Short mmCIF file of C-alpha atoms in Angstrom, two decimals:
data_model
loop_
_atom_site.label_atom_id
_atom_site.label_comp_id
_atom_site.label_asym_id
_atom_site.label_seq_id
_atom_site.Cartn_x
_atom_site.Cartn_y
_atom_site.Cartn_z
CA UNK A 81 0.00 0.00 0.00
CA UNK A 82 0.92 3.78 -0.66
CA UNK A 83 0.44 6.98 1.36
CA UNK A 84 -1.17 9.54 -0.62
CA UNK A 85 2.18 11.10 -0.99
CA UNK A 86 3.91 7.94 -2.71
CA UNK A 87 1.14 7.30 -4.77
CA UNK A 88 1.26 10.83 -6.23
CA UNK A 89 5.07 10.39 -7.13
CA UNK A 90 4.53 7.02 -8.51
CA UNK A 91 2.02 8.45 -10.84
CA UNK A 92 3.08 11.90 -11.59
CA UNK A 93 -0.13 14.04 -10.13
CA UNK A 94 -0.38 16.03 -7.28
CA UNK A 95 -2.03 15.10 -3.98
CA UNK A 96 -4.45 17.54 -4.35
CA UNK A 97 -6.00 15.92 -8.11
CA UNK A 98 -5.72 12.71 -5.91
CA UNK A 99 -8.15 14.02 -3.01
CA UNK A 100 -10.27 15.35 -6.09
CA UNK A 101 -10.79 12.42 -8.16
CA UNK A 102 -11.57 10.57 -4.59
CA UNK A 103 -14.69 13.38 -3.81
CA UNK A 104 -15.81 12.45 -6.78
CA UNK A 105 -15.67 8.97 -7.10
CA UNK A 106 -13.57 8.54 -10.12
CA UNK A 107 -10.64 6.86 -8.08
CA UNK A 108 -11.43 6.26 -4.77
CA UNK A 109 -8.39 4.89 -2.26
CA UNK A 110 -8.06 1.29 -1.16
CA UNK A 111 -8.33 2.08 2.07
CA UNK A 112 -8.60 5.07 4.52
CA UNK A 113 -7.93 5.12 7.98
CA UNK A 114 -11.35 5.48 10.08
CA UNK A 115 -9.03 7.48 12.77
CA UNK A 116 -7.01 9.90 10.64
CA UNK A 117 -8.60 10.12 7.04
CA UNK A 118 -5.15 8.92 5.52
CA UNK A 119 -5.85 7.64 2.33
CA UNK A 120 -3.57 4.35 1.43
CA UNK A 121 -3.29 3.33 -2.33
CA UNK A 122 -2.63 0.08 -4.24
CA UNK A 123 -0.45 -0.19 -6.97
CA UNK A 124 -3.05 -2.24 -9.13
CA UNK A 125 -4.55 1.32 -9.31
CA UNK A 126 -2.02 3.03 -11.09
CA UNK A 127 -3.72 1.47 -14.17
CA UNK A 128 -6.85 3.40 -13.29
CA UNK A 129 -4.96 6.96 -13.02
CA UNK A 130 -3.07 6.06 -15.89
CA UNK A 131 -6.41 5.64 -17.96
CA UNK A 132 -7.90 8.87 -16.59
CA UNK A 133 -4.94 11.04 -17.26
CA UNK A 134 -4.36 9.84 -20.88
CA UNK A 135 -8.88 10.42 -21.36
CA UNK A 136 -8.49 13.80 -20.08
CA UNK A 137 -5.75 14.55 -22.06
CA UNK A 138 -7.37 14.37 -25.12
CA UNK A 139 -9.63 16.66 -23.61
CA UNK A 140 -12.73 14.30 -21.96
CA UNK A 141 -14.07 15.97 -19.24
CA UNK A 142 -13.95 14.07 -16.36
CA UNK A 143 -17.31 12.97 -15.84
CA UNK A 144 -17.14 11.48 -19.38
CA UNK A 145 -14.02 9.59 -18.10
CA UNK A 146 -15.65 7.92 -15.58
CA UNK A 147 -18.80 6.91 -17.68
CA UNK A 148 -16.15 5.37 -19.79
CA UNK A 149 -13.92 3.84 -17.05
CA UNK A 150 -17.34 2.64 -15.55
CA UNK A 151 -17.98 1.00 -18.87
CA UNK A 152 -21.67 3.32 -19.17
CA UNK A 153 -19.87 3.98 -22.66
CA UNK A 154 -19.79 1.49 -25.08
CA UNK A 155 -17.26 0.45 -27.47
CA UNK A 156 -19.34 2.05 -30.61
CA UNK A 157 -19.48 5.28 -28.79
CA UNK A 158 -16.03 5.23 -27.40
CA UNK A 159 -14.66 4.99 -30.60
CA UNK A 160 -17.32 8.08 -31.80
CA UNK A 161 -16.11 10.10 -29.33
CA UNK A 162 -12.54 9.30 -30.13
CA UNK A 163 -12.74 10.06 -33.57
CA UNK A 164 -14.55 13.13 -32.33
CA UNK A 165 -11.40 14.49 -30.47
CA UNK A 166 -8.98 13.17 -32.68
CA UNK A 167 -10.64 15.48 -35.35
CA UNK A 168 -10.95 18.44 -33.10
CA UNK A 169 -7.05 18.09 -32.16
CA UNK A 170 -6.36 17.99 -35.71
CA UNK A 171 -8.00 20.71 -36.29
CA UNK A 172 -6.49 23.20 -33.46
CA UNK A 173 -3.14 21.75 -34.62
CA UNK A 174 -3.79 22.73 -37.97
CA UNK A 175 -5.04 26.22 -36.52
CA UNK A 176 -2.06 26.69 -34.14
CA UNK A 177 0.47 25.99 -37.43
CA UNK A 178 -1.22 28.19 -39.56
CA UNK A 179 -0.80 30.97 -36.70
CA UNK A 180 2.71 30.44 -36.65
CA UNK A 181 3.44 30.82 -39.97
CA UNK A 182 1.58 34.46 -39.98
CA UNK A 183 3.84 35.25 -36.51
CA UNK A 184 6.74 33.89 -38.82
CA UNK A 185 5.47 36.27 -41.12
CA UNK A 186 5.15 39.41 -39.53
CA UNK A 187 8.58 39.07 -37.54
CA UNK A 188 10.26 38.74 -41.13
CA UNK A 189 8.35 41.99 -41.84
CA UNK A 190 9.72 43.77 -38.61
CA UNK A 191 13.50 42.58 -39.64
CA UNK A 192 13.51 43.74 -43.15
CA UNK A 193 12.00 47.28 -41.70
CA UNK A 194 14.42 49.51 -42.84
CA UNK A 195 15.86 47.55 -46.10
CA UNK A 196 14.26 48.55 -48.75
CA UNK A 197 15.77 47.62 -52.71
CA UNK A 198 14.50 49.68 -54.92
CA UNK A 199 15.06 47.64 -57.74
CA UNK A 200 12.14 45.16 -56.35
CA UNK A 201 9.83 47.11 -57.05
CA UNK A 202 8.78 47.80 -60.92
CA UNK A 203 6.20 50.15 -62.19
CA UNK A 204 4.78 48.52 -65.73
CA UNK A 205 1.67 48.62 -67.66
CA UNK A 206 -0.55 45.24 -66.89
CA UNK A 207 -2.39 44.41 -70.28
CA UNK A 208 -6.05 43.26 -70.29
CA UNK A 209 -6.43 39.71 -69.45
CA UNK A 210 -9.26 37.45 -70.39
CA UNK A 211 -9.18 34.67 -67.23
CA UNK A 212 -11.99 32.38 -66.17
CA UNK A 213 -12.77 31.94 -61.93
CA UNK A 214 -14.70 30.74 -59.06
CA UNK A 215 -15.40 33.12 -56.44
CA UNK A 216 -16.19 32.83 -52.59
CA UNK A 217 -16.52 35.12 -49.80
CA UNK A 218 -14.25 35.06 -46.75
CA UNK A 219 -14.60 37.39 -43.76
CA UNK A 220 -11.53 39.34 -44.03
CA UNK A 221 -8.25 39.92 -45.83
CA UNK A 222 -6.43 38.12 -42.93
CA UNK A 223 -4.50 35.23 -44.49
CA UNK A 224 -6.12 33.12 -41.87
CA UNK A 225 -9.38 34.15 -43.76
CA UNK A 226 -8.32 34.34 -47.36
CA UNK A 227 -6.58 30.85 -47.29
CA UNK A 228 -9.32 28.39 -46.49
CA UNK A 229 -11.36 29.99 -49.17
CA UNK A 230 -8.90 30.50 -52.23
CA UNK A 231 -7.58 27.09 -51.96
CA UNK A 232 -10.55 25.28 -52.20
CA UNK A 233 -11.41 27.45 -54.79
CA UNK A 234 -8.57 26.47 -56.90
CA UNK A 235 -8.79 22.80 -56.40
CA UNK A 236 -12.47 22.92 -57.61
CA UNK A 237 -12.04 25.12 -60.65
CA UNK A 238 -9.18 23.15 -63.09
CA UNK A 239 -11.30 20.05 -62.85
CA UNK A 240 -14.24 22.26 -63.58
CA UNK A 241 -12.42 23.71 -66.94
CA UNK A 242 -11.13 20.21 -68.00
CA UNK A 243 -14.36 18.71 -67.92
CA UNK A 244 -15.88 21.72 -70.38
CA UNK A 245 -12.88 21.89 -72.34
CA UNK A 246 -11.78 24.82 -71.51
CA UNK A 247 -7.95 25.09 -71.20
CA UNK A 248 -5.48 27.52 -69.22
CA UNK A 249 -3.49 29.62 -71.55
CA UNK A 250 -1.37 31.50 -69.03
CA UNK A 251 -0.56 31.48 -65.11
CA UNK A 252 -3.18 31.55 -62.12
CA UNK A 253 -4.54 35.60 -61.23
CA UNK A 254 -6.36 35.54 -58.01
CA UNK A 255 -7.96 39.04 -57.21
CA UNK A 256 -9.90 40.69 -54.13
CA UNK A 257 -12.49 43.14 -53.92
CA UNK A 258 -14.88 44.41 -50.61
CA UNK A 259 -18.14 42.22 -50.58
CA UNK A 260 -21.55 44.23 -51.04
CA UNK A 261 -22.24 43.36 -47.75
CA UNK A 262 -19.58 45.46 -46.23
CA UNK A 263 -18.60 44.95 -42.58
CA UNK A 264 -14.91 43.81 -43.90
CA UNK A 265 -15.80 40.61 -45.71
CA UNK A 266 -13.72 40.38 -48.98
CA UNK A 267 -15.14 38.86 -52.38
CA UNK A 268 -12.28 36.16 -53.66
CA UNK A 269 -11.59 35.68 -56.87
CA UNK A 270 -9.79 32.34 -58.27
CA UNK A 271 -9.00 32.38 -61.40
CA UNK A 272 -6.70 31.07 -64.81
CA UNK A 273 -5.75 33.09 -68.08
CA UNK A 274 -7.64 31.61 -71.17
CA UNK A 275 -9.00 32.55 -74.24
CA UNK A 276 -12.43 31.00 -73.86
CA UNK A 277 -15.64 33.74 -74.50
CA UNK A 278 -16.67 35.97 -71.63
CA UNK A 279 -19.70 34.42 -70.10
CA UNK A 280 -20.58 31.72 -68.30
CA UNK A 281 -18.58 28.19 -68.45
CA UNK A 282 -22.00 25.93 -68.79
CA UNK A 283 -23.83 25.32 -65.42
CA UNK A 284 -20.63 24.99 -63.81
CA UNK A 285 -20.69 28.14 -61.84
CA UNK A 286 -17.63 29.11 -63.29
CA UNK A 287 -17.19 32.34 -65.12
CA UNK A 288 -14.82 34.12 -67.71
CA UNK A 289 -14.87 38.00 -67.47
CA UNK A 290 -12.31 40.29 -68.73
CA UNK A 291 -10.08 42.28 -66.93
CA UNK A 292 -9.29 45.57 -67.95
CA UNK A 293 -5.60 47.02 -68.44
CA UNK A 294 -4.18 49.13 -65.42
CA UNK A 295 -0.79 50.46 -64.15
CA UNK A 296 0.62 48.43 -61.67
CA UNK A 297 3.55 48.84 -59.01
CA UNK A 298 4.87 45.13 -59.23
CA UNK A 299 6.78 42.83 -56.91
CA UNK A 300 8.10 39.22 -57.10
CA UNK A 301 7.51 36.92 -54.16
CA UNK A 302 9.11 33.54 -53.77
CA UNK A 303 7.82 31.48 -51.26
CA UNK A 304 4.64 30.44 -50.01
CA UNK A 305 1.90 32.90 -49.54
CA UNK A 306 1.86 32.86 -45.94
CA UNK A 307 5.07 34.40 -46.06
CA UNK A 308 4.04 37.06 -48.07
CA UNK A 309 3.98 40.20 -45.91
CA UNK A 310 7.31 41.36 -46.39
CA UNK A 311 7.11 41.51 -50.38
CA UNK A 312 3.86 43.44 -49.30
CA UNK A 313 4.69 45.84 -46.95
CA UNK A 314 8.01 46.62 -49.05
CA UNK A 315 5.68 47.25 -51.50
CA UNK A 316 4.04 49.74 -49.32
CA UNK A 317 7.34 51.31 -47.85
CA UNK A 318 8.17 51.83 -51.83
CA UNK A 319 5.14 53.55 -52.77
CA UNK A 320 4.92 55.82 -50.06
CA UNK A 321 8.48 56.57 -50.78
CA UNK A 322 7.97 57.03 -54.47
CA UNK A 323 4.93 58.98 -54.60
CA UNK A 324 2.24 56.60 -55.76
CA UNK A 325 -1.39 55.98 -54.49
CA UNK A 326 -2.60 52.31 -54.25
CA UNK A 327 -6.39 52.44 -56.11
CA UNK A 328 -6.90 49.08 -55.23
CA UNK A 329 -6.11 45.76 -54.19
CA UNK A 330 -2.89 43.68 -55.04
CA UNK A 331 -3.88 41.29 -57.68
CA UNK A 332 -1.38 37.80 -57.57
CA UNK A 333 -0.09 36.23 -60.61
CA UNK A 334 0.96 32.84 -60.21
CA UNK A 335 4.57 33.04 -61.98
CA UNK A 336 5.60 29.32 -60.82
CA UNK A 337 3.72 26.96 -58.77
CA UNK A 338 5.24 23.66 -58.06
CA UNK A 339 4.15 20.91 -55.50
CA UNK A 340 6.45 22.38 -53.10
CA UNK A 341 4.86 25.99 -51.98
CA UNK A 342 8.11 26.90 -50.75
CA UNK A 343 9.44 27.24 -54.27
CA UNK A 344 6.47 29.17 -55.43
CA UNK A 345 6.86 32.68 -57.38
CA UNK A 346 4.36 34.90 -57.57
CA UNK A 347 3.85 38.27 -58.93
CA UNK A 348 2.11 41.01 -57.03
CA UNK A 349 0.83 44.03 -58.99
CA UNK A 350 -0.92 46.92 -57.26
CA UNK A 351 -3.02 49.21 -59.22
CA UNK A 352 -1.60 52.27 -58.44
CA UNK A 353 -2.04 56.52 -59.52
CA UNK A 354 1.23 59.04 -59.16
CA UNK A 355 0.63 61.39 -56.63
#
């Protein structure tokens, strides 16, 4: 048998979640001493706290670890709620990378403060481009809003053109405008260069629309687009330098896009006016 104290050690809690899990019956002592309330342990129950740290963990609360210690669960809902949590941890892992590559992000943006080449930036005439897209709605211009909406967005529209026969003819322009409803929400635009007529692409909900010619301040990224920020807010820094307005929002042309994102290059142009 173990005091309290040992048993803690031996399992790696605290006394205190010990005296807790005994008030409420999820792991009650062998034995406690009628005369001074010491509470004496077997090992045999280091299985039990084992099983109710590792259900917690994956974030059971604690009265659904003792229906399922208990055995009021049964093995088809177990596994439910197991799949249930394994999806929600996927999920906030997913979340807490893509917040860490924004932080990764911004604290490239703070170190290149002050370094500005001018010769990345490029003012050029953008031609009129004929391109066919998908659009969606996401509630910001926050990457952590604009990603989970152009990507899908993209993987749904080149099956969409294959299967009408309508064929790319240059790279990938996705585009932003505010939504009519206002309130920040941005209207995303994914689309492809080709020479298809303006209209829609059958009942696929894709469309082709025409974009007219504008002068751009342009900037090459290379990298993923999670790390764009500094090629934007050099972009910035060089236009407030130089004397230009932006009219708009930075349109991105899709220069190179391999499997690995890292190598991508991409092309931002912002519609800008000399001040």
């Amino acid at each position: 048998m173990f005091t309290i104290g040992d048993f803690a050690r031996y399992g790696r809690v605290s006394a205190r979640m010990l005296r807790h899990y005994d008030a409420i019956g999820l792991l009650r002592p062998d034995r406690t001493d009628p005369a001074t309330g010491y509470r004496f342990y077997g090992a045999a129950q280091l299985a039990r706290l084992n099983r109710i740290i590792a259900l917690k963990d994956l974030g059971f609360t604690l009265q659904q670890v003792r229906d399922v210690l208990d055995e009021r669960v049964g093995p088809e809902e177990l596994r439910g709620m197991l799949r249930l949590r394994r999806a929600e941890l996927a999920e906030a892992a997913a979340a807490a990378t893509a917040r860490l590559a924004q932080v990764e992000a911004r604290l490239r943006s703070i170190e290149s403060e002050g370094h500005m080449p001018a010769d990345d930036v490029v003012i050029k005439a953008v031609a009129a481009v004929r391109v066919a897209e998908l659009t969606g709605t996401a509630a910001s211009y926050e990457p952590q809003h604009i990603g989970p909406v152009i990507g899908p967005l993209y993987e749904e529209l080149f099956p969409l053109l294959e299967g009408t026969g309508v064929r790319p003819t240059g790279p990938g322009i996705a585009r932003y405008e505010d939504a009519p409803e206002g309130g920040g929400a941005i209207v995303v635009h994914a689309g492809v260069t080709v020479s298809a007529p303006v209209g829609p692409v059958g009942d696929t909900g894709v469309s082709v629309v025409e974009l007219p010619a504008f002068e751009a301040a342009t900037i090459v990224h290379r990298g993923a687009m999670d790390d764009v920020m500094p090629a934007v807010q050099t972009l910035a820094r060089w236009l407030d330098a130089n004397g230009y307005r932006s009219t708009g929002y930075t349109r991105e042309v899709d220069l190179e896009c391999p499997a690995d994102r890292s190598q991508w290059v991409t092309e931002l142009q912002e519609p800008v006016v000399k001040v």
